[in-house]
Amino acid sequence: MPSRRNKLAGGLLALALAAGLTGCQSVQPTAFPVGTRHPAPKPPQAVIQFFQDTKPARHYEVVAKLNVHFEKTFFIPTSMDEARPQLEKLAREQGADALIDIVEKKSRLNETFIYNVTANAVVFTN
């Protein structure tokens, strides 16, 4: 029959393994306003257009530079699917209509995956 001390040690070991396997994650969303135009924030349900490989046909003005930085351990990669909601939230906070010049950068340091996305938040002027 296992002793109380062995049960406690086994439980602590299981807890440590579970915590280790879930990994650690860091998300750092930042926005840097640019220019003189500072539009009011958009409501949470406002649609933000993404122009990843093209530019909008409408005239626009850049109102902020956005950056979302992820770091995850234990070989858990990140993709645009995770970054997009963060970018949309930042864009709404800056009063933007769309995102342009979207650049993804991926790297790895040992077991840590690093994923960084930058974009320019714009408002349409016409």
PDB file of C-alpha atoms in Angstrom:
ATOM      1  CA  MET A   1       0.000   0.000   0.000  1.00  0.00           C
ATOM      2  CA  PRO A   2       1.511   3.378  -1.000  1.00  0.00           C
ATOM      3  CA  SER A   3       2.369   5.684   1.848  1.00  0.00           C
ATOM      4  CA  ARG A   4       0.957   9.163   2.158  1.00  0.00           C
ATOM      5  CA  ARG A   5       4.371  10.613   1.288  1.00  0.00           C
ATOM      6  CA  ASN A   6       4.585   8.540  -1.924  1.00  0.00           C
ATOM      7  CA  LYS A   7       1.087   9.648  -2.950  1.00  0.00           C
ATOM      8  CA  LEU A   8       2.028  13.274  -2.351  1.00  0.00           C
ATOM      9  CA  ALA A   9       5.269  12.911  -4.320  1.00  0.00           C
ATOM     10  CA  GLY A  10       3.408  11.207  -7.174  1.00  0.00           C
ATOM     11  CA  GLY A  11       0.771  13.934  -7.214  1.00  0.00           C
ATOM     12  CA  LEU A  12       3.379  16.688  -7.273  1.00  0.00           C
ATOM     13  CA  LEU A  13       5.243  14.936 -10.077  1.00  0.00           C
ATOM     14  CA  ALA A  14       2.036  14.619 -12.115  1.00  0.00           C
ATOM     15  CA  LEU A  15       1.250  18.296 -11.531  1.00  0.00           C
ATOM     16  CA  ALA A  16       4.748  19.353 -12.590  1.00  0.00           C
ATOM     17  CA  LEU A  17       4.533  17.232 -15.744  1.00  0.00           C
ATOM     18  CA  ALA A  18       1.114  18.637 -16.628  1.00  0.00           C
ATOM     19  CA  ALA A  19       2.331  22.201 -16.138  1.00  0.00           C
ATOM     20  CA  GLY A  20       5.425  21.524 -18.216  1.00  0.00           C
ATOM     21  CA  LEU A  21       3.533  19.911 -21.071  1.00  0.00           C
ATOM     22  CA  THR A  22       1.105  22.794 -21.397  1.00  0.00           C
ATOM     23  CA  GLY A  23       4.048  25.086 -22.096  1.00  0.00           C
ATOM     24  CA  CYS A  24       4.354  28.788 -21.655  1.00  0.00           C
ATOM     25  CA  GLN A  25       3.040  31.495 -23.914  1.00  0.00           C
ATOM     26  CA  SER A  26       3.698  35.195 -24.173  1.00  0.00           C
ATOM     27  CA  VAL A  27       1.662  37.548 -26.370  1.00  0.00           C
ATOM     28  CA  GLN A  28       2.667  41.185 -26.729  1.00  0.00           C
ATOM     29  CA  PRO A  29       0.324  43.323 -28.863  1.00  0.00           C
ATOM     30  CA  THR A  30       1.451  46.935 -29.335  1.00  0.00           C
ATOM     31  CA  ALA A  31       0.291  49.907 -31.379  1.00  0.00           C
ATOM     32  CA  PHE A  32       2.292  53.006 -32.234  1.00  0.00           C
ATOM     33  CA  PRO A  33       0.150  55.940 -33.445  1.00  0.00           C
ATOM     34  CA  VAL A  34       1.640  57.886 -36.367  1.00  0.00           C
ATOM     35  CA  GLY A  35       0.721  61.158 -38.029  1.00  0.00           C
ATOM     36  CA  THR A  36      -1.666  63.811 -36.836  1.00  0.00           C
ATOM     37  CA  ARG A  37      -4.922  61.971 -37.451  1.00  0.00           C
ATOM     38  CA  HIS A  38      -6.200  60.028 -34.437  1.00  0.00           C
ATOM     39  CA  PRO A  39      -9.673  58.646 -35.200  1.00  0.00           C
ATOM     40  CA  ALA A  40     -12.023  57.463 -32.480  1.00  0.00           C
ATOM     41  CA  PRO A  41     -11.869  53.753 -31.635  1.00  0.00           C
ATOM     42  CA  LYS A  42     -14.197  51.452 -33.574  1.00  0.00           C
ATOM     43  CA  PRO A  43     -16.771  49.222 -31.852  1.00  0.00           C
ATOM     44  CA  PRO A  44     -15.730  45.606 -31.074  1.00  0.00           C
ATOM     45  CA  GLN A  45     -17.827  44.197 -33.939  1.00  0.00           C
ATOM     46  CA  ALA A  46     -16.393  46.542 -36.614  1.00  0.00           C
ATOM     47  CA  VAL A  47     -14.948  44.687 -39.606  1.00  0.00           C
ATOM     48  CA  ILE A  48     -11.263  45.324 -40.308  1.00  0.00           C
ATOM     49  CA  GLN A  49     -10.155  44.651 -43.883  1.00  0.00           C
ATOM     50  CA  PHE A  50      -6.848  42.845 -44.454  1.00  0.00           C
ATOM     51  CA  PHE A  51      -4.709  43.655 -47.497  1.00  0.00           C
ATOM     52  CA  GLN A  52      -1.865  41.183 -47.157  1.00  0.00           C
ATOM     53  CA  ASP A  53      -0.543  41.086 -50.732  1.00  0.00           C
ATOM     54  CA  THR A  54      -2.208  44.139 -52.280  1.00  0.00           C
ATOM     55  CA  LYS A  55      -3.028  47.744 -51.469  1.00  0.00           C
ATOM     56  CA  PRO A  56      -6.577  49.088 -51.216  1.00  0.00           C
ATOM     57  CA  ALA A  57      -7.978  50.832 -54.291  1.00  0.00           C
ATOM     58  CA  ARG A  58      -9.319  53.625 -52.065  1.00  0.00           C
ATOM     59  CA  HIS A  59      -7.214  56.502 -50.765  1.00  0.00           C
ATOM     60  CA  TYR A  60      -5.993  55.958 -47.218  1.00  0.00           C
ATOM     61  CA  GLU A  61      -3.842  57.402 -44.468  1.00  0.00           C
ATOM     62  CA  VAL A  62      -1.694  55.400 -42.043  1.00  0.00           C
ATOM     63  CA  VAL A  63      -2.749  56.055 -38.442  1.00  0.00           C
ATOM     64  CA  ALA A  64      -0.698  53.440 -36.572  1.00  0.00           C
ATOM     65  CA  LYS A  65       1.972  50.789 -36.844  1.00  0.00           C
ATOM     66  CA  LEU A  66       0.899  47.557 -35.197  1.00  0.00           C
ATOM     67  CA  ASN A  67       2.992  44.716 -33.849  1.00  0.00           C
ATOM     68  CA  VAL A  68       1.922  41.386 -32.358  1.00  0.00           C
ATOM     69  CA  HIS A  69       4.689  39.239 -30.888  1.00  0.00           C
ATOM     70  CA  PHE A  70       4.161  35.622 -29.758  1.00  0.00           C
ATOM     71  CA  GLU A  71       6.559  33.327 -27.935  1.00  0.00           C
ATOM     72  CA  LYS A  72       5.547  29.738 -27.187  1.00  0.00           C
ATOM     73  CA  THR A  73       7.550  26.934 -25.656  1.00  0.00           C
ATOM     74  CA  PHE A  74       7.505  23.189 -26.208  1.00  0.00           C
ATOM     75  CA  PHE A  75       7.441  23.372 -29.987  1.00  0.00           C
ATOM     76  CA  ILE A  76       3.952  24.889 -30.229  1.00  0.00           C
ATOM     77  CA  PRO A  77       3.914  27.020 -33.409  1.00  0.00           C
ATOM     78  CA  THR A  78       1.753  30.099 -33.991  1.00  0.00           C
ATOM     79  CA  SER A  79       0.121  31.267 -37.202  1.00  0.00           C
ATOM     80  CA  MET A  80      -1.829  34.193 -38.629  1.00  0.00           C
ATOM     81  CA  ASP A  81      -4.997  32.514 -37.323  1.00  0.00           C
ATOM     82  CA  GLU A  82      -3.906  33.462 -33.794  1.00  0.00           C
ATOM     83  CA  ALA A  83      -2.434  36.832 -34.705  1.00  0.00           C
ATOM     84  CA  ARG A  84      -5.402  38.095 -36.720  1.00  0.00           C
ATOM     85  CA  PRO A  85      -7.784  38.674 -33.764  1.00  0.00           C
ATOM     86  CA  GLN A  86      -5.016  40.542 -31.921  1.00  0.00           C
ATOM     87  CA  LEU A  87      -4.330  42.720 -34.982  1.00  0.00           C
ATOM     88  CA  GLU A  88      -8.050  43.403 -35.462  1.00  0.00           C
ATOM     89  CA  LYS A  89      -8.421  44.452 -31.822  1.00  0.00           C
ATOM     90  CA  LEU A  90      -5.440  46.813 -32.061  1.00  0.00           C
ATOM     91  CA  ALA A  91      -6.741  48.244 -35.347  1.00  0.00           C
ATOM     92  CA  ARG A  92     -10.173  48.919 -33.822  1.00  0.00           C
ATOM     93  CA  GLU A  93      -8.543  50.633 -30.835  1.00  0.00           C
ATOM     94  CA  GLN A  94      -6.713  52.921 -33.289  1.00  0.00           C
ATOM     95  CA  GLY A  95      -9.909  53.661 -35.259  1.00  0.00           C
ATOM     96  CA  ALA A  96      -8.583  51.951 -38.396  1.00  0.00           C
ATOM     97  CA  ASP A  97     -10.582  50.640 -41.348  1.00  0.00           C
ATOM     98  CA  ALA A  98      -7.978  48.233 -42.700  1.00  0.00           C
ATOM     99  CA  LEU A  99      -4.512  46.747 -42.348  1.00  0.00           C
ATOM    100  CA  ILE A 100      -1.852  46.917 -45.058  1.00  0.00           C
ATOM    101  CA  ASP A 101       1.827  45.973 -45.392  1.00  0.00           C
ATOM    102  CA  ILE A 102       1.343  42.862 -43.254  1.00  0.00           C
ATOM    103  CA  VAL A 103       4.659  41.114 -42.595  1.00  0.00           C
ATOM    104  CA  GLU A 104       5.070  37.791 -40.788  1.00  0.00           C
ATOM    105  CA  LYS A 105       8.389  36.703 -39.279  1.00  0.00           C
ATOM    106  CA  LYS A 106       9.010  33.312 -37.715  1.00  0.00           C
ATOM    107  CA  SER A 107      12.034  32.095 -35.804  1.00  0.00           C
ATOM    108  CA  ARG A 108      12.949  29.575 -33.178  1.00  0.00           C
ATOM    109  CA  LEU A 109      15.282  29.502 -30.197  1.00  0.00           C
ATOM    110  CA  ASN A 110      15.688  25.975 -28.839  1.00  0.00           C
ATOM    111  CA  GLU A 111      12.144  24.835 -27.984  1.00  0.00           C
ATOM    112  CA  THR A 112      10.641  28.341 -28.206  1.00  0.00           C
ATOM    113  CA  PHE A 113       8.792  29.377 -31.353  1.00  0.00           C
ATOM    114  CA  ILE A 114       8.791  33.126 -32.004  1.00  0.00           C
ATOM    115  CA  TYR A 115       6.182  34.637 -34.308  1.00  0.00           C
ATOM    116  CA  ASN A 116       5.984  38.350 -35.034  1.00  0.00           C
ATOM    117  CA  VAL A 117       3.489  40.177 -37.248  1.00  0.00           C
ATOM    118  CA  THR A 118       3.665  43.855 -38.175  1.00  0.00           C
ATOM    119  CA  ALA A 119       1.106  45.877 -40.114  1.00  0.00           C
ATOM    120  CA  ASN A 120       0.113  49.433 -40.886  1.00  0.00           C
ATOM    121  CA  ALA A 121      -3.352  50.435 -39.685  1.00  0.00           C
ATOM    122  CA  VAL A 122      -5.089  52.791 -42.116  1.00  0.00           C
ATOM    123  CA  VAL A 123      -8.251  54.861 -42.384  1.00  0.00           C
ATOM    124  CA  PHE A 124      -9.908  55.455 -45.725  1.00  0.00           C
ATOM    125  CA  THR A 125     -10.018  59.116 -46.712  1.00  0.00           C
ATOM    126  CA  ASN A 126     -12.630  58.917 -49.496  1.00  0.00           C
TER     127      ASN A 126
END
